Amino acid sequence: MAPAVDPAVLRRRRLITFTVMAATIMHALDGTIANVALPSIQGSLSATQEQVSWVVTSYIVASAILTPLAGFCAMRFGLRRTLATCVIGFTIVSMMCGAAQTLDQLVLFRALQGGFGAALVPVSQAIMMDTYPREEQGKAMAMWGVGTMLGPIAGPSLGGWLTDELSWRWVFYVNLPVGILCAIGILALVRDNVHGAPRRFDLLGFTLLAVAIGSFQLMLDRGHMLDWFDSVEIIGETLVAAVAFAMFLIHMMTDRQPFLSRELFRDRNLTVGLCFTALAGLVLIVTATLMPPFLQQLMGYPVFTTGVVLAPRGAGMMVSMMLVSRLIGIMDARILIGLGFGLAAASLYDMTLFNLNVSESRIVWNGVLLGFGLGLVFPPLTVLTFATLPQRLRTEGAAVNALLRNLGASIGIAVLVSMLASNTQQNRADMVEKFTPWHPGWPMAGSGVSLDPTQVAIWDGEITRQAALIGYLNDFRVMMICSLVLIPLLFLMRRPPLIAGR
């Protein structure tokens, strides 16, 4: 029987959980909340579509570049000081984004916002794992995971509502009360562990990794707009990323104290867990990216209705996370993760059967199933990933884990959005080729009936919708396959000894 825990300790744990979850949600929301406000920002600041896209790109690239730095900062300055500084900086820069008068100012402030926000997820995760004993970390990760998952889902709906009811500036101003409460809670509640001798800062290693990540992220974010490798810019960014990453690997293998410790990648659980984290990030973020345009552009749903229809996915996640927090102590975490990916694959298979008359209730229940499946994945995956990692490497490992989740989502979005555009174009060409008065299957062939231009325009629009539908279904099929093929690799991971013994 577990020993009784002091009520004061329990209360402090709950308050810390609430505080770091709020910080995580704030960062996760800002990754997507501004997307729906881009048309309003474009009109307000008199920018072109390509120019305004930098509002999103600058945030993503800065966050990706500085995420690996979170581990070093936490070890050098402590978890409490690092998280408090980042929350305060993130909040201040959010106000500056809302007050920006030109596009250049907004892009600069968004880059700073992404930089301050880079450490929020890995440092929050490390604090949660330090706050709870190992046997309760599954429950802790289930609670903390709500923030990382619900942010991308709630962001578009909240951003659309704020933009419609107030203005685009409020998608940034909304961070002020959350940031103030988080900063007060962190300073009052979080305690730093005793740190050893500070490690020297590997400037060369960080620079090479930052250049590699930044170039790769730019290539992914701008590739679709510039037609990928037909663009000199994309080719240049790809070469820079490849060369910089190769140099980083060589430097990491040969330097005495590299920027990322070599011990991280000797841990089998962490290495395999990073692959699953990237895949889970792909499924979570890409479905959240593809479903809104599917519902709005093909089904004709308004923004608010789209948010309402997609919201139950978050409810499915919360239910499964509450369930998994109890099961993780008595079931093999690998079985829970495999079951979660299996349910996600079942949901994605059902999505491959959608048509343009699919009912709202079916979309809602499909979202609940997908959310339930993903909710089974993240908490046990986090526990397994860090189960055999020494505590001194935990924050650094959390930073790499957060980076891989974001890169997995970025790669998924880049590849599947490009596939969607390409498939839609090809499907439309195939349909139009057959949909002519000279095709043997044409219903009015040889009738001599002239074509009504209005009717032709209606047919053309419907052909485009059907072509896009097939493109979406192909993307859902790819994600379903990705969810299934890695499940056998789960058994390369070791089961945590303290959980196995319960």
Coordinates of C-alpha atoms in Angstrom, one line a residue:
M1 CA 0.0 0.0 0.0
A2 CA 1.4 3.4 -1.0
P3 CA 2.3 5.7 1.9
A4 CA 0.0 8.7 2.6
V5 CA 1.1 12.0 1.0
D6 CA 1.0 15.2 3.0
P7 CA -2.1 17.3 1.8
A8 CA 0.2 20.3 1.5
V9 CA 2.4 18.4 -1.0
L10 CA -0.7 17.3 -2.9
R11 CA -2.0 20.9 -3.1
R12 CA 1.4 22.2 -4.3
R13 CA 1.5 19.5 -7.0
R14 CA -1.9 20.4 -8.2
L15 CA -1.0 24.1 -8.4
I16 CA 2.2 23.4 -10.2
T17 CA 0.3 21.2 -12.6
F18 CA -2.2 24.0 -13.3
T19 CA 0.5 26.6 -13.8
V20 CA 2.7 24.6 -16.2
M21 CA -0.3 23.4 -18.1
A22 CA -1.4 27.0 -18.6
A23 CA 2.1 27.9 -19.9
T24 CA 2.0 24.9 -22.3
I25 CA -1.5 25.7 -23.5
M26 CA -0.5 29.4 -24.1
H27 CA 2.4 28.3 -26.3
A28 CA 0.4 25.6 -28.1
L29 CA -2.5 28.0 -28.9
D30 CA -0.2 30.6 -30.4
G31 CA 1.2 28.1 -32.9
T32 CA -2.3 28.0 -34.6
I33 CA -4.4 30.8 -33.2
A34 CA -3.0 33.4 -35.6
N35 CA -3.5 31.3 -38.7
V36 CA -7.2 32.1 -39.0
A37 CA -6.5 35.8 -38.4
L38 CA -4.1 36.1 -41.4
P39 CA -6.7 37.5 -43.8
S40 CA -7.6 40.2 -41.3
I41 CA -4.0 41.0 -40.7
Q42 CA -3.3 41.1 -44.4
G43 CA -6.0 43.7 -45.0
S44 CA -5.2 45.7 -41.9
L45 CA -1.5 46.0 -42.7
S46 CA -1.8 46.1 -46.5
A47 CA 0.3 43.1 -47.1
T48 CA 0.3 40.5 -49.9
Q49 CA -0.5 36.8 -49.1
E50 CA 3.2 35.8 -49.3
Q51 CA 4.2 38.6 -47.1
V52 CA 1.6 37.9 -44.4
S53 CA 2.6 34.2 -44.4
W54 CA 5.8 35.3 -42.6
V55 CA 3.7 36.0 -39.5
V56 CA 3.4 32.2 -39.1
T57 CA 6.7 31.2 -40.6
S58 CA 8.8 33.5 -38.3
Y59 CA 7.1 32.0 -35.2
I60 CA 7.6 28.4 -36.3
V61 CA 11.3 28.9 -37.4
A62 CA 12.3 30.8 -34.3
S63 CA 10.7 28.2 -32.0
A64 CA 12.3 25.3 -33.9
I65 CA 15.8 26.9 -33.8
L66 CA 15.7 27.7 -30.0
T67 CA 14.0 24.6 -28.7
P68 CA 17.2 22.6 -28.3
L69 CA 18.6 25.5 -26.3
A70 CA 16.0 24.8 -23.6
G71 CA 18.0 21.9 -22.1
F72 CA 21.2 23.9 -21.7
C73 CA 19.4 27.0 -20.2
A74 CA 17.6 24.8 -17.7
M75 CA 20.8 23.1 -16.6
R76 CA 22.7 26.4 -16.4
F77 CA 20.1 28.7 -14.9
G78 CA 17.6 26.2 -13.4
L79 CA 14.1 25.1 -14.4
R80 CA 12.3 27.8 -12.4
R81 CA 14.3 30.8 -13.6
T82 CA 14.2 29.5 -17.2
L83 CA 10.5 29.0 -17.3
A84 CA 9.6 32.2 -15.5
T85 CA 11.9 34.2 -17.9
C86 CA 10.3 32.6 -21.0
V87 CA 6.7 33.1 -19.7
I88 CA 7.3 36.8 -18.9
G89 CA 9.2 37.4 -22.2
F90 CA 6.5 35.5 -24.2
T91 CA 3.7 37.6 -22.6
I92 CA 5.5 41.0 -23.2
V93 CA 6.2 40.1 -26.8
S94 CA 2.6 39.0 -27.3
M95 CA 1.5 42.5 -26.3
M96 CA 3.9 43.9 -28.8
C97 CA 2.5 41.7 -31.5
G98 CA -1.0 43.0 -30.8
A99 CA 0.2 46.6 -30.9
A100 CA 2.3 46.2 -34.1
Q101 CA 1.6 48.9 -36.7
T102 CA 3.5 47.5 -39.6
L103 CA 4.1 44.0 -41.0
D104 CA 7.8 44.2 -40.4
Q105 CA 7.2 44.9 -36.7
L106 CA 4.7 42.0 -36.4
V107 CA 7.0 39.5 -38.1
L108 CA 9.9 40.6 -35.8
F109 CA 7.8 40.3 -32.7
R110 CA 6.4 36.9 -33.8
A111 CA 9.9 35.6 -34.2
L112 CA 10.7 36.8 -30.6
Q113 CA 7.5 35.2 -29.4
G114 CA 8.5 31.9 -31.0
G115 CA 12.0 32.2 -29.4
F116 CA 10.6 32.8 -25.9
G117 CA 8.0 30.1 -26.4
A118 CA 10.5 27.5 -27.5
A119 CA 11.4 26.4 -23.9
L120 CA 7.9 26.4 -22.5
V121 CA 7.0 22.8 -23.5
P122 CA 10.2 21.0 -22.7
V123 CA 10.8 22.9 -19.4
S124 CA 7.2 22.5 -18.3
Q125 CA 7.5 18.7 -19.0
A126 CA 10.7 18.5 -17.0
I127 CA 9.1 20.3 -14.1
M128 CA 6.1 17.9 -14.1
M129 CA 8.4 14.9 -14.1
D130 CA 10.5 16.4 -11.2
T131 CA 7.3 17.2 -9.2
Y132 CA 5.8 13.7 -9.3
P133 CA 7.4 10.5 -8.2
R134 CA 8.1 7.9 -11.0
E135 CA 5.0 5.8 -10.1
E136 CA 2.7 8.8 -10.7
Q137 CA 4.4 10.2 -13.8
G138 CA 1.9 8.5 -16.1
K139 CA -0.9 10.4 -14.4
A140 CA 1.1 13.6 -14.4
M141 CA 1.9 13.3 -18.2
A142 CA -1.8 12.6 -18.8
M143 CA -2.8 15.9 -17.2
W144 CA 0.1 17.8 -18.8
G145 CA -0.6 16.3 -22.2
V146 CA -4.1 18.0 -22.3
G147 CA -2.3 21.3 -22.9
T148 CA -0.1 20.1 -25.7
M149 CA -3.0 18.4 -27.5
L150 CA -5.9 20.8 -26.9
G151 CA -3.9 23.9 -28.0
P152 CA -3.7 23.0 -31.7
I153 CA -7.3 22.0 -31.7
A154 CA -8.8 25.0 -29.8
G155 CA -6.5 27.5 -31.5
P156 CA -8.3 28.0 -34.8
S157 CA -11.7 28.2 -33.2
L158 CA -10.7 30.7 -30.5
G159 CA -8.7 32.7 -33.1
G160 CA -11.7 32.9 -35.4
W161 CA -14.1 33.9 -32.6
L162 CA -11.7 36.7 -31.3
T163 CA -11.1 38.0 -34.8
D164 CA -14.8 38.1 -35.7
E165 CA -16.0 39.6 -32.4
L166 CA -13.1 41.9 -31.6
S167 CA -10.1 42.2 -33.9
W168 CA -7.0 40.2 -34.9
R169 CA -5.0 42.0 -32.2
W170 CA -6.9 40.1 -29.5
V171 CA -5.4 36.8 -30.6
F172 CA -2.2 38.2 -29.0
Y173 CA -3.7 40.2 -26.2
V174 CA -5.5 37.2 -24.8
N175 CA -2.1 35.9 -23.5
L176 CA -1.8 38.8 -21.0
P177 CA -3.9 37.4 -18.1
V178 CA -2.7 33.8 -18.7
G179 CA 1.0 35.0 -18.7
I180 CA 0.6 37.0 -15.5
L181 CA -0.9 34.1 -13.6
C182 CA 1.7 31.6 -15.0
A183 CA 4.6 33.9 -14.0
I184 CA 3.2 34.4 -10.4
G185 CA 2.6 30.7 -10.0
I186 CA 6.1 29.6 -11.3
L187 CA 7.9 32.1 -9.0
A188 CA 5.8 31.1 -6.0
L189 CA 5.6 27.3 -6.4
V190 CA 8.4 25.9 -8.5
R191 CA 11.7 24.9 -6.8
D192 CA 14.9 24.2 -8.6
N193 CA 16.8 21.0 -8.0
V194 CA 20.5 21.3 -7.1
H195 CA 22.5 21.4 -10.3
G196 CA 26.0 20.2 -10.8
A197 CA 28.9 22.1 -12.3
P198 CA 27.6 24.1 -15.3
R199 CA 28.6 22.7 -18.7
R200 CA 30.3 24.9 -21.1
F201 CA 28.2 26.3 -24.0
D202 CA 29.1 24.7 -27.3
L203 CA 28.6 27.7 -29.6
L204 CA 29.8 25.9 -32.7
G205 CA 27.5 23.0 -32.1
F206 CA 24.5 25.2 -31.4
T207 CA 25.1 27.4 -34.4
L208 CA 25.3 24.4 -36.8
L209 CA 22.2 22.8 -35.4
A210 CA 20.3 26.2 -35.5
V211 CA 21.3 26.7 -39.1
A212 CA 20.2 23.2 -40.0
I213 CA 16.9 23.4 -38.2
G214 CA 16.1 26.9 -39.4
S215 CA 16.9 26.1 -43.1
F216 CA 15.0 22.8 -43.0
Q217 CA 11.9 24.5 -41.4
L218 CA 12.0 27.3 -44.0
M219 CA 12.2 24.7 -46.7
L220 CA 9.2 22.9 -45.3
D221 CA 7.1 26.0 -44.7
R222 CA 7.8 27.8 -48.0
G223 CA 8.2 24.7 -50.3
H224 CA 4.5 24.5 -51.3
M225 CA 4.3 28.2 -52.2
L226 CA 7.5 28.1 -54.3
D227 CA 6.8 24.8 -56.1
W228 CA 9.4 22.9 -54.1
F229 CA 12.6 22.1 -56.0
D230 CA 11.7 24.2 -59.0
S231 CA 12.7 27.1 -56.8
V232 CA 16.3 28.1 -56.3
E233 CA 15.5 29.2 -52.7
I234 CA 14.2 25.8 -51.7
I235 CA 17.2 24.0 -53.3
G236 CA 19.5 26.4 -51.4
E237 CA 17.8 25.9 -48.1
T238 CA 17.9 22.1 -48.5
L239 CA 21.6 22.1 -49.2
V240 CA 22.3 24.4 -46.3
A241 CA 20.3 22.3 -44.0
A242 CA 21.9 19.0 -45.1
V243 CA 25.5 20.4 -44.9
A244 CA 24.9 22.1 -41.5
F245 CA 23.4 18.9 -40.1
A246 CA 26.2 16.7 -41.3
M247 CA 28.7 19.1 -39.8
F248 CA 26.8 19.1 -36.6
L249 CA 26.8 15.3 -36.4
I250 CA 30.5 15.2 -37.0
H251 CA 31.1 17.8 -34.4
M252 CA 28.8 16.0 -31.9
M253 CA 30.7 12.7 -32.3
T254 CA 34.2 14.3 -31.9
D255 CA 33.8 17.2 -29.4
R256 CA 34.5 16.5 -25.7
Q257 CA 31.3 18.4 -24.5
P258 CA 28.9 18.7 -27.5
F259 CA 25.8 20.9 -27.5
L260 CA 23.6 17.7 -27.3
S261 CA 25.0 15.0 -25.1
R262 CA 25.9 11.8 -26.9
E263 CA 24.4 9.8 -24.0
L264 CA 20.9 10.9 -25.1
F265 CA 21.1 8.8 -28.2
R266 CA 22.6 5.8 -26.5
D267 CA 19.3 5.4 -24.7
R268 CA 17.2 3.0 -26.7
N269 CA 13.9 4.1 -25.2
L270 CA 14.5 7.7 -26.0
T271 CA 15.7 7.0 -29.5
V272 CA 12.6 4.9 -30.4
G273 CA 10.3 7.2 -28.5
L274 CA 11.5 10.2 -30.6
C275 CA 10.3 8.3 -33.7
F276 CA 6.9 7.7 -32.2
T277 CA 6.7 11.3 -30.9
A278 CA 7.3 12.6 -34.4
L279 CA 4.6 10.3 -35.9
A280 CA 2.1 11.2 -33.1
G281 CA 2.8 14.9 -33.8
L282 CA 2.2 14.3 -37.5
V283 CA -1.2 12.7 -37.0
L284 CA -2.4 15.2 -34.4
I285 CA -1.3 18.4 -36.1
V286 CA -2.0 17.3 -39.7
T287 CA -5.5 16.2 -39.0
A288 CA -6.1 19.5 -37.2
T289 CA -4.7 21.3 -40.3
L290 CA -6.6 19.4 -42.9
M291 CA -10.1 19.1 -41.4
P292 CA -11.0 22.8 -41.2
P293 CA -10.5 23.5 -44.9
F294 CA -12.2 20.2 -45.7
L295 CA -15.3 21.3 -43.8
Q296 CA -15.3 24.9 -44.8
Q297 CA -14.3 24.8 -48.5
L298 CA -15.8 21.4 -49.5
M299 CA -18.7 21.1 -47.1
G300 CA -19.6 24.8 -46.8
Y301 CA -19.4 25.0 -43.0
P302 CA -19.0 28.4 -41.4
V303 CA -16.0 29.0 -39.2
F304 CA -17.9 28.7 -35.9
T305 CA -19.7 25.5 -36.9
T306 CA -16.4 24.0 -38.0
G307 CA -15.0 24.7 -34.5
V308 CA -18.0 23.1 -32.8
V309 CA -17.9 20.0 -35.0
L310 CA -14.2 19.5 -34.3
A311 CA -14.2 20.3 -30.6
P312 CA -15.4 16.8 -29.5
R313 CA -12.0 15.4 -30.5
G314 CA -10.6 17.3 -27.4
A315 CA -13.3 15.6 -25.3
G316 CA -12.2 12.2 -26.5
M317 CA -8.6 13.0 -25.6
M318 CA -9.5 14.1 -22.1
V319 CA -11.6 11.0 -21.4
S320 CA -8.8 8.7 -22.6
M321 CA -6.2 10.6 -20.6
M322 CA -8.2 10.2 -17.4
L323 CA -8.5 6.5 -18.2
V324 CA -4.8 6.1 -19.1
S325 CA -3.7 7.8 -15.9
R326 CA -5.3 4.8 -14.0
L327 CA -4.3 2.1 -16.5
I328 CA -0.7 2.9 -16.9
G329 CA 0.2 1.6 -13.5
I330 CA -1.4 -1.8 -14.1
M331 CA -0.9 -2.3 -17.9
D332 CA 2.1 -2.4 -20.1
A333 CA 2.5 1.1 -21.5
R334 CA 3.5 -0.3 -24.9
I335 CA 0.1 -2.0 -25.2
L336 CA -1.7 1.3 -24.4
I337 CA 0.4 3.1 -27.1
G338 CA -0.3 0.3 -29.7
L339 CA -4.0 0.4 -28.9
G340 CA -4.0 4.2 -29.2
F341 CA -2.4 4.1 -32.7
G342 CA -4.7 1.3 -33.7
L343 CA -7.8 3.4 -32.8
A344 CA -6.3 6.4 -34.6
A345 CA -5.8 4.2 -37.7
A346 CA -9.4 3.1 -37.4
S347 CA -10.6 6.7 -37.3
L348 CA -8.4 7.6 -40.3
Y349 CA -9.7 4.6 -42.2
D350 CA -13.3 5.8 -41.6
M351 CA -12.2 9.2 -42.9
T352 CA -11.0 7.6 -46.1
L353 CA -14.7 6.7 -46.7
F354 CA -16.0 10.3 -46.3
N355 CA -18.0 11.9 -49.1
L356 CA -19.5 15.3 -49.6
N357 CA -22.7 14.2 -47.9
V358 CA -21.1 12.9 -44.7
S359 CA -23.2 13.8 -41.7
E360 CA -22.1 16.0 -38.8
S361 CA -22.7 13.3 -36.3
R362 CA -20.4 11.0 -38.2
I363 CA -17.6 13.6 -38.2
V364 CA -18.2 14.3 -34.5
W365 CA -17.9 10.6 -33.5
N366 CA -15.0 10.1 -35.8
G367 CA -13.2 13.0 -34.1
V368 CA -14.0 11.5 -30.6
L369 CA -12.5 8.2 -31.7
L370 CA -9.4 9.9 -33.1
G371 CA -9.0 12.0 -29.9
F372 CA -9.5 9.0 -27.7
G373 CA -6.8 7.0 -29.6
L374 CA -4.3 9.9 -29.4
G375 CA -5.1 10.4 -25.8
L376 CA -4.0 6.8 -25.1
V377 CA -0.7 7.5 -26.9
F378 CA 1.0 10.6 -25.4
P379 CA 1.1 10.0 -21.6
P380 CA 2.5 6.4 -21.8
L381 CA 4.8 7.3 -24.7
T382 CA 6.3 10.1 -22.6
V383 CA 6.8 7.8 -19.6
L384 CA 8.4 5.1 -21.8
T385 CA 10.6 7.6 -23.6
F386 CA 12.1 8.9 -20.4
A387 CA 11.9 5.7 -18.3
T388 CA 15.6 4.8 -18.7
L389 CA 17.1 8.2 -19.1
P390 CA 19.2 9.6 -16.2
Q391 CA 17.5 12.5 -14.5
R392 CA 20.4 14.9 -15.3
L393 CA 19.6 14.4 -19.0
R394 CA 15.8 14.7 -18.6
T395 CA 15.4 18.4 -19.6
E396 CA 17.7 18.1 -22.5
G397 CA 15.8 15.0 -23.7
A398 CA 12.5 16.8 -23.2
A399 CA 13.8 19.6 -25.5
V400 CA 14.8 17.1 -28.2
N401 CA 11.4 15.4 -27.8
A402 CA 9.5 18.7 -28.3
L403 CA 11.7 19.5 -31.3
L404 CA 10.9 16.1 -32.9
R405 CA 7.2 16.5 -32.3
N406 CA 7.2 19.9 -34.0
L407 CA 9.4 18.7 -36.9
G408 CA 7.2 15.7 -37.4
A409 CA 4.2 17.9 -37.6
S410 CA 6.0 20.3 -40.0
I411 CA 7.1 17.5 -42.3
G412 CA 3.6 16.0 -42.3
I413 CA 2.0 19.3 -43.1
A414 CA 4.5 20.0 -45.9
V415 CA 4.3 16.6 -47.5
L416 CA 0.5 16.0 -47.2
V417 CA -0.5 19.6 -48.2
S418 CA 1.7 19.2 -51.3
M419 CA 0.2 15.8 -52.0
L420 CA -3.3 17.3 -51.6
A421 CA -2.6 20.1 -54.1
S422 CA -0.9 17.7 -56.6
N423 CA -3.6 15.0 -56.3
T424 CA -6.4 17.5 -56.6
Q425 CA -4.9 18.9 -59.8
Q426 CA -4.3 15.5 -61.3
N427 CA -7.8 14.2 -60.3
R428 CA -9.4 17.2 -61.9
A429 CA -7.5 16.8 -65.1
D430 CA -8.5 13.1 -65.3
M431 CA -12.2 14.0 -64.7
V432 CA -12.3 16.9 -67.1
E433 CA -10.7 14.7 -69.8
K434 CA -13.7 12.3 -69.6
F435 CA -16.3 15.0 -69.0
T436 CA -16.6 16.3 -72.6
P437 CA -19.3 16.1 -75.2
W438 CA -17.0 13.9 -77.3
H439 CA -16.5 11.3 -74.7
P440 CA -18.5 8.1 -75.3
G441 CA -20.0 8.2 -71.8
W442 CA -21.3 11.8 -72.3
P443 CA -25.1 11.6 -71.5
M444 CA -26.1 14.0 -74.4
A445 CA -23.6 12.8 -77.0
G446 CA -25.1 13.3 -80.5
S447 CA -28.2 15.0 -79.2
G448 CA -27.2 18.4 -80.7
V449 CA -28.2 20.1 -77.4
S450 CA -26.1 23.3 -76.8
L451 CA -24.4 23.6 -73.4
D452 CA -25.7 26.2 -71.0
P453 CA -22.7 28.3 -69.7
T454 CA -24.3 28.5 -66.2
Q455 CA -24.7 24.7 -66.1
V456 CA -21.1 24.3 -67.3
A457 CA -19.8 26.5 -64.5
I458 CA -21.8 24.4 -62.0
W459 CA -20.4 21.2 -63.3
D460 CA -16.9 22.7 -63.3
G461 CA -17.2 23.7 -59.6
E462 CA -18.5 20.2 -58.7
I463 CA -15.7 18.5 -60.6
T464 CA -13.2 20.6 -58.6
R465 CA -14.9 19.7 -55.3
Q466 CA -14.9 16.0 -56.2
A467 CA -11.2 16.1 -57.2
A468 CA -10.3 17.9 -53.9
L469 CA -12.3 15.2 -52.0
I470 CA -10.2 12.4 -53.5
G471 CA -7.1 14.4 -52.6
Y472 CA -8.2 14.6 -48.9
L473 CA -9.1 10.9 -48.8
N474 CA -5.6 10.0 -50.2
D475 CA -4.0 12.1 -47.4
F476 CA -6.1 10.3 -44.7
R477 CA -5.0 7.0 -46.2
V478 CA -1.3 7.9 -45.9
M479 CA -1.8 8.9 -42.2
M480 CA -3.6 5.7 -41.5
I481 CA -0.7 3.6 -42.9
C482 CA 1.8 5.7 -40.9
S483 CA -0.2 5.0 -37.8
L484 CA 0.0 1.2 -38.4
V485 CA 3.5 0.5 -39.7
L486 CA 5.4 1.6 -36.6
I487 CA 3.4 -0.3 -34.0
P488 CA 5.7 -3.3 -34.1
L489 CA 8.6 -1.1 -33.2
L490 CA 7.0 -0.5 -29.8
F491 CA 8.5 -3.7 -28.5
L492 CA 12.0 -2.3 -29.0
M493 CA 11.3 -0.1 -26.0
R494 CA 12.0 -1.4 -22.4
R495 CA 9.2 -1.4 -19.9
P496 CA 9.8 0.9 -16.9
P497 CA 10.8 -1.3 -13.9
L498 CA 8.8 0.6 -11.3
I499 CA 5.6 0.4 -13.4
A500 CA 6.2 -3.2 -14.3
G501 CA 6.4 -4.1 -10.7
R502 CA 3.1 -2.6 -9.7

